[in-house]
């Protein structure tokens, strides 16, 4: 048994010694069977929340009405949850109330996917009533029971299915995928905060590139804030190795860049992201566009600062791999690509300055071209005239 479980055994022993059943459950058992690094250890028990709090010296009541108590042991936190079913789903959200039950089997049955509905005893025996181990071996994501019913109960499970496909490099089984397609619109009922957590996990998973097309195929993307009708941009999401990014702000900067959102702030507010992240993305976005246009220069580096430079470089790396910012792309994005595109001619200079032709005309051409390339002035006759006169060029 892996080290994190060994450390947590004491919790199970204490529960057993007090006459309760207790098992390791959920993601940690799945990850153990997959030989992946184990995250949080969840424990399911027949003890009621008040009984859990009575037998452990250090506990935090994080949701006793839903059956969950955090037990602190040797500087670790363990979520200990009473066996329960979830009843009376209001509006396809979280259950309106939970019912505590006495059997582990009932508790496993309410869990989302077969791979997450496996329990492990203190001595490492596996209890797997829904064929979760086989699903893991076959790298398959399948709901416990009828997928339509399970997504109807809690629509977030559809997002969870896609994020697990990204994190674990698993495939959705056929029925599960078609049920998502059928029920995608139910995602509207889910709070944005819960969707955001799953979407971020999806983007940072190693198989994100394979999972994005599932969002497209199932139509689930239509119900992500700000993604309605963004199918073309979303398809481009799957070109990039998102997992090379590190910070949350980097992910969201790339999202805004690929969706070409004019107002990143409004878009990110829809996702209910913290202000700190929103501010960082807005800053990243401005500098990203500038660096793509002109490359780094001293002023840009100075204004951007070390943290932002590192974030932008990682984003550029992801974009470069796909040649998104090759010199050719940069060339195509220039405000003008040759002199004939200028909205003015030498005649205009002669007219404006009322002087004889001479070398000054060629010099002026160059000044105007530079100003347009540097975005100091728009390629528009009136604007150029205004700019030339205002800064007294020539
Ligand atoms: P991670 O490694 O990302 O934490 P996890 O499987 O542990 O993955 P959690 O969100 O921590 O996911 O949930 C713990 C367990 O609770 C799951 O493995 C699953 O058994 C159950 N669960 C979580 N969310 C749901 C849900 N919406 N519906 C049904 N069961 C759920
Ligand atoms: Mg977990």
GROMACS .gro file of C-alpha atoms and ligand atoms in nm:
model
  426
    1UNK     CA    1   0.000   0.000   0.000
    2UNK     CA    2   0.126   0.349  -0.084
    3UNK     CA    3   0.272   0.580   0.178
    4UNK     CA    4  -0.025   0.825   0.194
    5UNK     CA    5  -0.261   0.535   0.274
    6UNK     CA    6  -0.023   0.396   0.536
    7UNK     CA    7  -0.023   0.738   0.705
    8UNK     CA    8  -0.404   0.747   0.697
    9UNK     CA    9  -0.454   0.394   0.835
   10UNK     CA   10  -0.474   0.531   1.188
   11UNK     CA   11  -0.801   0.708   1.100
   12UNK     CA   12  -0.959   0.382   0.983
   13UNK     CA   13  -0.830   0.197   1.290
   14UNK     CA   14  -0.979   0.456   1.525
   15UNK     CA   15  -1.314   0.435   1.347
   16UNK     CA   16  -1.304   0.052   1.358
   17UNK     CA   17  -1.213   0.053   1.728
   18UNK     CA   18  -1.520   0.263   1.793
   19UNK     CA   19  -1.739   0.012   1.615
   20UNK     CA   20  -1.776   0.181   1.276
   21UNK     CA   21  -1.705   0.067   0.924
   22UNK     CA   22  -1.453   0.276   0.733
   23UNK     CA   23  -1.288   0.259   0.388
   24UNK     CA   24  -1.068   0.455   0.155
   25UNK     CA   25  -1.281   0.571  -0.139
   26UNK     CA   26  -1.294   0.788  -0.450
   27UNK     CA   27  -1.010   0.947  -0.642
   28UNK     CA   28  -0.728   0.822  -0.420
   29UNK     CA   29  -0.821   0.456  -0.472
   30UNK     CA   30  -0.859   0.515  -0.847
   31UNK     CA   31  -0.519   0.687  -0.865
   32UNK     CA   32  -0.360   0.411  -0.654
   33UNK     CA   33  -0.486   0.147  -0.898
   34UNK     CA   34  -0.358   0.360  -1.184
   35UNK     CA   35  -0.025   0.403  -1.009
   36UNK     CA   36  -0.062   0.780  -1.037
   37UNK     CA   37   0.044   1.017  -0.760
   38UNK     CA   38  -0.226   1.016  -0.496
   39UNK     CA   39  -0.398   1.343  -0.410
   40UNK     CA   40  -0.640   1.389  -0.122
   41UNK     CA   41  -0.742   1.077   0.065
   42UNK     CA   42  -1.115   1.047   0.114
   43UNK     CA   43  -1.262   0.814   0.373
   44UNK     CA   44  -1.619   0.684   0.384
   45UNK     CA   45  -1.760   0.558   0.713
   46UNK     CA   46  -2.078   0.439   0.881
   47UNK     CA   47  -2.014   0.689   1.164
   48UNK     CA   48  -2.235   1.000   1.165
   49UNK     CA   49  -2.066   1.344   1.156
   50UNK     CA   50  -2.126   1.403   1.529
   51UNK     CA   51  -1.979   1.063   1.608
   52UNK     CA   52  -1.671   1.139   1.392
   53UNK     CA   53  -1.624   1.470   1.573
   54UNK     CA   54  -1.661   1.297   1.909
   55UNK     CA   55  -1.387   1.038   1.855
   56UNK     CA   56  -1.117   1.251   1.690
   57UNK     CA   57  -0.947   1.528   1.889
   58UNK     CA   58  -0.895   1.761   1.592
   59UNK     CA   59  -1.174   1.803   1.339
   60UNK     CA   60  -1.317   2.077   1.119
   61UNK     CA   61  -1.687   2.083   1.045
   62UNK     CA   62  -1.689   2.163   0.672
   63UNK     CA   63  -2.035   2.035   0.592
   64UNK     CA   64  -2.172   1.806   0.859
   65UNK     CA   65  -2.522   1.838   0.710
   66UNK     CA   66  -2.383   1.675   0.397
   67UNK     CA   67  -2.195   1.425   0.609
   68UNK     CA   68  -1.840   1.559   0.570
   69UNK     CA   69  -1.595   1.627   0.850
   70UNK     CA   70  -1.225   1.699   0.809
   71UNK     CA   71  -1.004   1.504   1.047
   72UNK     CA   72  -0.657   1.645   1.118
   73UNK     CA   73  -0.393   1.384   1.183
   74UNK     CA   74  -0.014   1.420   1.174
   75UNK     CA   75  -0.034   1.750   0.985
   76UNK     CA   76  -0.254   1.593   0.718
   77UNK     CA   77  -0.620   1.659   0.648
   78UNK     CA   78  -0.861   1.379   0.567
   79UNK     CA   79  -1.217   1.419   0.442
   80UNK     CA   80  -1.425   1.171   0.634
   81UNK     CA   81  -1.776   1.135   0.495
   82UNK     CA   82  -2.069   0.939   0.632
   83UNK     CA   83  -2.216   0.678   0.393
   84UNK     CA   84  -2.493   0.863   0.219
   85UNK     CA   85  -2.721   0.881  -0.079
   86UNK     CA   86  -2.816   1.203  -0.244
   87UNK     CA   87  -3.183   1.271  -0.273
   88UNK     CA   88  -3.414   1.535  -0.412
   89UNK     CA   89  -3.199   1.712  -0.668
   90UNK     CA   90  -3.319   2.070  -0.706
   91UNK     CA   91  -3.271   2.204  -1.057
   92UNK     CA   92  -3.005   1.947  -1.145
   93UNK     CA   93  -2.771   2.099  -0.887
   94UNK     CA   94  -2.633   1.958  -0.567
   95UNK     CA   95  -2.878   1.740  -0.376
   96UNK     CA   96  -3.125   1.937  -0.167
   97UNK     CA   97  -3.063   1.698   0.119
   98UNK     CA   98  -2.860   1.388   0.177
   99UNK     CA   99  -2.973   1.077   0.347
  100UNK     CA  100  -2.729   0.886   0.562
  101UNK     CA  101  -2.731   0.515   0.493
  102UNK     CA  102  -2.571   0.218   0.659
  103UNK     CA  103  -2.427   0.038   0.360
  104UNK     CA  104  -2.107   0.108   0.171
  105UNK     CA  105  -2.274  -0.029  -0.142
  106UNK     CA  106  -2.540   0.246  -0.135
  107UNK     CA  107  -2.268   0.507  -0.087
  108UNK     CA  108  -2.066   0.381  -0.384
  109UNK     CA  109  -2.378   0.375  -0.599
  110UNK     CA  110  -2.429   0.752  -0.569
  111UNK     CA  111  -2.079   0.825  -0.700
  112UNK     CA  112  -2.030   0.960  -1.052
  113UNK     CA  113  -1.817   0.712  -1.248
  114UNK     CA  114  -1.738   0.347  -1.197
  115UNK     CA  115  -1.366   0.427  -1.162
  116UNK     CA  116  -1.456   0.659  -0.871
  117UNK     CA  117  -1.688   0.410  -0.705
  118UNK     CA  118  -1.425   0.172  -0.568
  119UNK     CA  119  -1.347   0.129  -0.198
  120UNK     CA  120  -1.034  -0.011  -0.034
  121UNK     CA  121  -1.019  -0.171   0.310
  122UNK     CA  122  -0.748  -0.106   0.568
  123UNK     CA  123  -0.559  -0.416   0.451
  124UNK     CA  124  -0.573  -0.317   0.086
  125UNK     CA  125  -0.859  -0.536  -0.037
  126UNK     CA  126  -1.062  -0.380  -0.314
  127UNK     CA  127  -1.443  -0.354  -0.303
  128UNK     CA  128  -1.565  -0.288  -0.653
  129UNK     CA  129  -1.936  -0.356  -0.709
  130UNK     CA  130  -1.965  -0.161  -1.038
  131UNK     CA  131  -1.668  -0.289  -1.235
  132UNK     CA  132  -1.452   0.018  -1.177
  133UNK     CA  133  -1.125  -0.174  -1.185
  134UNK     CA  134  -1.198  -0.311  -1.531
  135UNK     CA  135  -1.294   0.038  -1.649
  136UNK     CA  136  -0.959   0.164  -1.522
  137UNK     CA  137  -0.774  -0.115  -1.701
  138UNK     CA  138  -0.962  -0.031  -2.019
  139UNK     CA  139  -0.915   0.343  -1.964
  140UNK     CA  140  -1.289   0.398  -1.980
  141UNK     CA  141  -1.511   0.661  -1.822
  142UNK     CA  142  -1.855   0.525  -1.754
  143UNK     CA  143  -2.127   0.645  -1.518
  144UNK     CA  144  -2.251   0.430  -1.234
  145UNK     CA  145  -2.595   0.337  -1.371
  146UNK     CA  146  -2.790   0.509  -1.648
  147UNK     CA  147  -2.589   0.812  -1.772
  148UNK     CA  148  -2.902   1.009  -1.863
  149UNK     CA  149  -3.035   0.976  -1.509
  150UNK     CA  150  -2.699   1.054  -1.352
  151UNK     CA  151  -2.646   1.369  -1.562
  152UNK     CA  152  -3.004   1.474  -1.497
  153UNK     CA  153  -2.938   1.448  -1.122
  154UNK     CA  154  -2.618   1.652  -1.137
  155UNK     CA  155  -2.521   1.811  -1.467
  156UNK     CA  156  -2.170   1.896  -1.347
  157UNK     CA  157  -2.084   1.528  -1.393
  158UNK     CA  158  -2.075   1.593  -1.769
  159UNK     CA  159  -1.791   1.842  -1.724
  160UNK     CA  160  -1.623   1.605  -1.480
  161UNK     CA  161  -1.633   1.329  -1.741
  162UNK     CA  162  -1.449   1.546  -1.994
  163UNK     CA  163  -1.195   1.674  -1.741
  164UNK     CA  164  -1.116   1.318  -1.629
  165UNK     CA  165  -1.061   1.225  -1.996
  166UNK     CA  166  -0.801   1.503  -2.008
  167UNK     CA  167  -0.636   1.427  -1.674
  168UNK     CA  168  -0.624   1.050  -1.709
  169UNK     CA  169  -0.609   1.012  -2.089
  170UNK     CA  170  -0.919   0.791  -2.075
  171UNK     CA  171  -1.199   0.764  -2.332
  172UNK     CA  172  -1.567   0.819  -2.261
  173UNK     CA  173  -1.773   0.509  -2.323
  174UNK     CA  174  -2.029   0.546  -2.602
  175UNK     CA  175  -2.342   0.570  -2.385
  176UNK     CA  176  -2.182   0.822  -2.154
  177UNK     CA  177  -2.075   1.041  -2.445
  178UNK     CA  178  -2.415   1.033  -2.616
  179UNK     CA  179  -2.588   1.110  -2.287
  180UNK     CA  180  -2.370   1.421  -2.255
  181UNK     CA  181  -2.475   1.527  -2.602
  182UNK     CA  182  -2.837   1.475  -2.509
  183UNK     CA  183  -2.820   1.657  -2.176
  184UNK     CA  184  -2.557   1.925  -2.251
  185UNK     CA  185  -2.804   2.211  -2.202
  186UNK     CA  186  -2.852   2.108  -1.838
  187UNK     CA  187  -2.511   2.261  -1.770
  188UNK     CA  188  -2.689   2.599  -1.768
  189UNK     CA  189  -2.825   2.505  -1.427
  190UNK     CA  190  -2.484   2.458  -1.270
  191UNK     CA  191  -2.308   2.732  -1.078
  192UNK     CA  192  -2.021   2.886  -1.272
  193UNK     CA  193  -1.775   2.835  -0.986
  194UNK     CA  194  -1.813   2.457  -1.009
  195UNK     CA  195  -1.775   2.465  -1.390
  196UNK     CA  196  -1.462   2.679  -1.361
  197UNK     CA  197  -1.289   2.425  -1.137
  198UNK     CA  198  -1.355   2.144  -1.385
  199UNK     CA  199  -1.262   2.354  -1.690
  200UNK     CA  200  -0.928   2.454  -1.541
  201UNK     CA  201  -0.852   2.090  -1.458
  202UNK     CA  202  -0.946   1.999  -1.815
  203UNK     CA  203  -0.709   2.257  -1.966
  204UNK     CA  204  -0.419   2.149  -1.748
  205UNK     CA  205  -0.459   1.776  -1.811
  206UNK     CA  206  -0.202   1.597  -2.028
  207UNK     CA  207  -0.467   1.494  -2.282
  208UNK     CA  208  -0.635   1.832  -2.314
  209UNK     CA  209  -0.580   1.823  -2.689
  210UNK     CA  210  -0.793   1.510  -2.715
  211UNK     CA  211  -1.058   1.634  -2.469
  212UNK     CA  212  -1.134   1.968  -2.635
  213UNK     CA  213  -1.290   1.789  -2.936
  214UNK     CA  214  -1.523   1.610  -2.690
  215UNK     CA  215  -1.653   1.948  -2.572
  216UNK     CA  216  -1.718   2.028  -2.937
  217UNK     CA  217  -1.870   1.691  -3.035
  218UNK     CA  218  -2.108   1.683  -2.740
  219UNK     CA  219  -2.202   2.051  -2.772
  220UNK     CA  220  -2.113   2.102  -2.408
  221UNK     CA  221  -1.902   2.404  -2.506
  222UNK     CA  222  -2.216   2.599  -2.599
  223UNK     CA  223  -2.295   2.623  -2.230
  224UNK     CA  224  -1.957   2.743  -2.114
  225UNK     CA  225  -1.964   3.117  -2.033
  226UNK     CA  226  -1.862   3.322  -2.339
  227UNK     CA  227  -1.813   3.015  -2.563
  228UNK     CA  228  -2.150   3.011  -2.736
  229UNK     CA  229  -2.090   3.003  -3.113
  230UNK     CA  230  -1.712   3.003  -3.066
  231UNK     CA  231  -1.673   2.664  -3.231
  232UNK     CA  232  -1.404   2.780  -3.476
  233UNK     CA  233  -1.183   2.922  -3.201
  234UNK     CA  234  -1.244   2.626  -2.975
  235UNK     CA  235  -1.131   2.385  -3.245
  236UNK     CA  236  -0.801   2.577  -3.245
  237UNK     CA  237  -0.769   2.512  -2.870
  238UNK     CA  238  -0.680   2.155  -2.949
  239UNK     CA  239  -0.369   2.258  -3.148
  240UNK     CA  240  -0.183   2.359  -2.834
  241UNK     CA  241  -0.002   2.181  -2.554
  242UNK     CA  242  -0.180   2.357  -2.270
  243UNK     CA  243  -0.012   2.145  -2.005
  244UNK     CA  244   0.314   2.338  -2.066
  245UNK     CA  245   0.155   2.637  -1.898
  246UNK     CA  246   0.186   2.679  -1.524
  247UNK     CA  247  -0.018   2.958  -1.364
  248UNK     CA  248  -0.395   2.995  -1.376
  249UNK     CA  249  -0.352   3.340  -1.531
  250UNK     CA  250  -0.149   3.190  -1.816
  251UNK     CA  251  -0.427   2.949  -1.906
  252UNK     CA  252  -0.686   3.224  -1.905
  253UNK     CA  253  -0.461   3.456  -2.108
  254UNK     CA  254  -0.434   3.194  -2.379
  255UNK     CA  255  -0.811   3.133  -2.363
  256UNK     CA  256  -0.878   3.507  -2.414
  257UNK     CA  257  -0.618   3.530  -2.689
  258UNK     CA  258  -0.754   3.234  -2.886
  259UNK     CA  259  -1.113   3.348  -2.845
  260UNK     CA  260  -0.995   3.695  -2.948
  261UNK     CA  261  -1.207   3.851  -2.676
  262UNK     CA  262  -1.198   4.231  -2.695
  263UNK     CA  263  -1.301   4.267  -2.336
  264UNK     CA  264  -1.106   4.006  -2.138
  265UNK     CA  265  -1.229   4.151  -1.811
  266UNK     CA  266  -1.599   4.105  -1.889
  267UNK     CA  267  -1.533   3.753  -2.017
  268UNK     CA  268  -1.336   3.651  -1.708
  269UNK     CA  269  -1.598   3.800  -1.479
  270UNK     CA  270  -1.849   3.564  -1.637
  271UNK     CA  271  -1.626   3.281  -1.513
  272UNK     CA  272  -1.628   3.442  -1.166
  273UNK     CA  273  -1.251   3.441  -1.144
  274UNK     CA  274  -1.079   3.627  -0.859
  275UNK     CA  275  -0.986   3.989  -0.935
  276UNK     CA  276  -0.618   3.913  -0.892
  277UNK     CA  277  -0.626   3.661  -1.178
  278UNK     CA  278  -0.837   3.893  -1.394
  279UNK     CA  279  -0.587   4.178  -1.348
  280UNK     CA  280  -0.294   3.953  -1.434
  281UNK     CA  281  -0.468   3.825  -1.749
  282UNK     CA  282  -0.555   4.177  -1.864
  283UNK     CA  283  -0.190   4.276  -1.822
  284UNK     CA  284  -0.060   3.958  -1.986
  285UNK     CA  285  -0.293   4.007  -2.278
  286UNK     CA  286  -0.172   4.362  -2.350
  287UNK     CA  287   0.193   4.262  -2.339
  288UNK     CA  288   0.137   3.940  -2.532
  289UNK     CA  289  -0.015   4.131  -2.824
  290UNK     CA  290   0.269   4.387  -2.817
  291UNK     CA  291   0.541   4.125  -2.806
  292UNK     CA  292   0.380   3.931  -3.091
  293UNK     CA  293   0.378   4.251  -3.299
  294UNK     CA  294   0.718   4.395  -3.224
  295UNK     CA  295   0.916   4.144  -3.018
  296UNK     CA  296   1.063   4.237  -2.680
  297UNK     CA  297   1.238   4.569  -2.644
  298UNK     CA  298   1.388   4.732  -2.336
  299UNK     CA  299   1.082   4.941  -2.262
  300UNK     CA  300   0.847   4.642  -2.289
  301UNK     CA  301   1.068   4.427  -2.065
  302UNK     CA  302   1.091   4.706  -1.810
  303UNK     CA  303   0.716   4.773  -1.807
  304UNK     CA  304   0.624   4.404  -1.802
  305UNK     CA  305   0.833   4.288  -1.507
  306UNK     CA  306   0.982   3.947  -1.434
  307UNK     CA  307   0.667   3.756  -1.339
  308UNK     CA  308   0.472   3.872  -1.641
  309UNK     CA  309   0.769   3.808  -1.875
  310UNK     CA  310   0.791   3.448  -1.756
  311UNK     CA  311   0.419   3.395  -1.808
  312UNK     CA  312   0.425   3.550  -2.155
  313UNK     CA  313   0.729   3.349  -2.259
  314UNK     CA  314   0.553   3.025  -2.163
  315UNK     CA  315   0.244   3.129  -2.358
  316UNK     CA  316   0.458   3.227  -2.658
  317UNK     CA  317   0.636   2.892  -2.639
  318UNK     CA  318   0.299   2.715  -2.661
  319UNK     CA  319   0.198   2.938  -2.953
  320UNK     CA  320   0.536   2.910  -3.129
  321UNK     CA  321   0.526   2.534  -3.133
  322UNK     CA  322   0.227   2.571  -3.355
  323UNK     CA  323   0.401   2.845  -3.553
  324UNK     CA  324   0.126   3.084  -3.450
  325UNK     CA  325   0.381   3.361  -3.415
  326UNK     CA  326   0.624   3.275  -3.694
  327UNK     CA  327   0.784   3.571  -3.877
  328UNK     CA  328   0.537   3.511  -4.159
  329UNK     CA  329   0.244   3.544  -3.920
  330UNK     CA  330   0.400   3.857  -3.775
  331UNK     CA  331   0.443   3.997  -4.125
  332UNK     CA  332   0.080   3.932  -4.204
  333UNK     CA  333  -0.022   4.115  -3.890
  334UNK     CA  334   0.175   4.432  -3.977
  335UNK     CA  335  -0.051   4.737  -4.024
  336UNK     CA  336   0.104   4.784  -4.372
  337UNK     CA  337   0.323   4.545  -4.564
  338UNK     CA  338   0.444   4.771  -4.850
  339UNK     CA  339   0.453   5.138  -4.948
  340UNK     CA  340   0.171   5.107  -5.199
  341UNK     CA  341  -0.067   5.031  -4.911
  342UNK     CA  342  -0.011   5.376  -4.761
  343UNK     CA  343  -0.321   5.592  -4.762
  344UNK     CA  344  -0.109   5.887  -4.879
  345UNK     CA  345   0.120   5.967  -5.174
  346UNK     CA  346   0.410   6.204  -5.231
  347UNK     CA  347   0.156   6.443  -5.383
  348UNK     CA  348  -0.008   6.479  -5.043
  349UNK     CA  349   0.321   6.583  -4.882
  350UNK     CA  350   0.378   6.845  -5.151
  351UNK     CA  351   0.028   6.976  -5.101
  352UNK     CA  352   0.046   6.986  -4.722
  353UNK     CA  353   0.393   7.143  -4.696
  354UNK     CA  354   0.375   7.353  -5.009
  355UNK     CA  355   0.739   7.293  -5.092
  356UNK     CA  356   0.932   7.176  -5.397
  357UNK     CA  357   1.001   6.805  -5.432
  358UNK     CA  358   1.330   6.693  -5.277
  359UNK     CA  359   1.492   6.438  -5.048
  360UNK     CA  360   1.261   6.554  -4.770
  361UNK     CA  361   0.975   6.362  -4.936
  362UNK     CA  362   1.162   6.030  -4.911
  363UNK     CA  363   1.252   6.108  -4.548
  364UNK     CA  364   0.891   6.185  -4.469
  365UNK     CA  365   0.776   5.860  -4.627
  366UNK     CA  366   1.004   5.670  -4.393
  367UNK     CA  367   0.890   5.863  -4.086
  368UNK     CA  368   0.526   5.794  -4.169
  369UNK     CA  369   0.589   5.426  -4.239
  370UNK     CA  370   0.769   5.383  -3.908
  371UNK     CA  371   0.492   5.558  -3.720
  372UNK     CA  372   0.232   5.328  -3.877
  373UNK     CA  373   0.438   5.015  -3.812
  374UNK     CA  374   0.481   5.121  -3.448
  375UNK     CA  375   0.106   5.190  -3.423
  376UNK     CA  376   0.168   5.554  -3.344
  377UNK     CA  377  -0.071   5.654  -3.617
  378UNK     CA  378  -0.337   5.480  -3.821
  379UNK     CA  379  -0.292   5.431  -4.195
  380UNK     CA  380  -0.553   5.694  -4.277
  381UNK     CA  381  -0.486   6.010  -4.476
  382UNK     CA  382  -0.653   6.253  -4.234
  383UNK     CA  383  -0.496   6.088  -3.928
  384UNK     CA  384  -0.151   6.095  -4.088
  385UNK     CA  385  -0.185   6.462  -4.174
  386UNK     CA  386  -0.300   6.545  -3.822
  387UNK     CA  387  -0.015   6.343  -3.670
  388UNK     CA  388   0.251   6.500  -3.895
  389UNK     CA  389   0.135   6.851  -3.820
  390UNK     CA  390   0.088   6.789  -3.448
  391UNK     CA  391   0.440   6.660  -3.400
  392UNK     CA  392   0.581   6.901  -3.654
  393UNK     CA  393   0.764   6.630  -3.850
  394UNK     CA  394   0.991   6.748  -4.127
  395LIG     P1  395  -0.936   1.453  -0.799
  395LIG     O1  396  -0.820   1.366  -0.812
  395LIG     O2  397  -0.941   1.556  -0.906
  395LIG     O3  398  -0.961   1.509  -0.661
  395LIG     P2  399  -1.162   1.290  -0.735
  395LIG     O4  400  -1.218   1.169  -0.803
  395LIG     O5  401  -1.103   1.270  -0.599
  395LIG     O6  402  -1.059   1.355  -0.833
  395LIG     P3  403  -1.332   1.480  -0.610
  395LIG     O7  404  -1.404   1.596  -0.670
  395LIG     O8  405  -1.225   1.505  -0.510
  395LIG     O9  406  -1.277   1.395  -0.731
  395LIG    O10  407  -1.444   1.387  -0.547
  395LIG     C1  408  -1.415   1.275  -0.465
  395LIG     C2  409  -1.510   1.161  -0.498
  395LIG    O11  410  -1.645   1.202  -0.471
  395LIG     C3  411  -1.511   1.118  -0.644
  395LIG    O12  412  -1.410   1.024  -0.671
  395LIG     C4  413  -1.649   1.059  -0.658
  395LIG    O13  414  -1.655   0.929  -0.604
  395LIG     C5  415  -1.735   1.149  -0.570
  395LIG     N1  416  -1.792   1.263  -0.642
  395LIG     C6  417  -1.740   1.388  -0.655
  395LIG     N2  418  -1.820   1.468  -0.725
  395LIG     C7  419  -1.928   1.395  -0.758
  395LIG     C8  420  -2.050   1.423  -0.828
  395LIG     N3  421  -2.072   1.541  -0.881
  395LIG     N4  422  -2.138   1.321  -0.838
  395LIG     C9  423  -2.115   1.201  -0.785
  395LIG     N5  424  -2.004   1.169  -0.718
  395LIG    C10  425  -1.911   1.264  -0.703
  396LIG    MG1  426  -1.026   1.430  -0.471
   0.00000   0.00000   0.00000
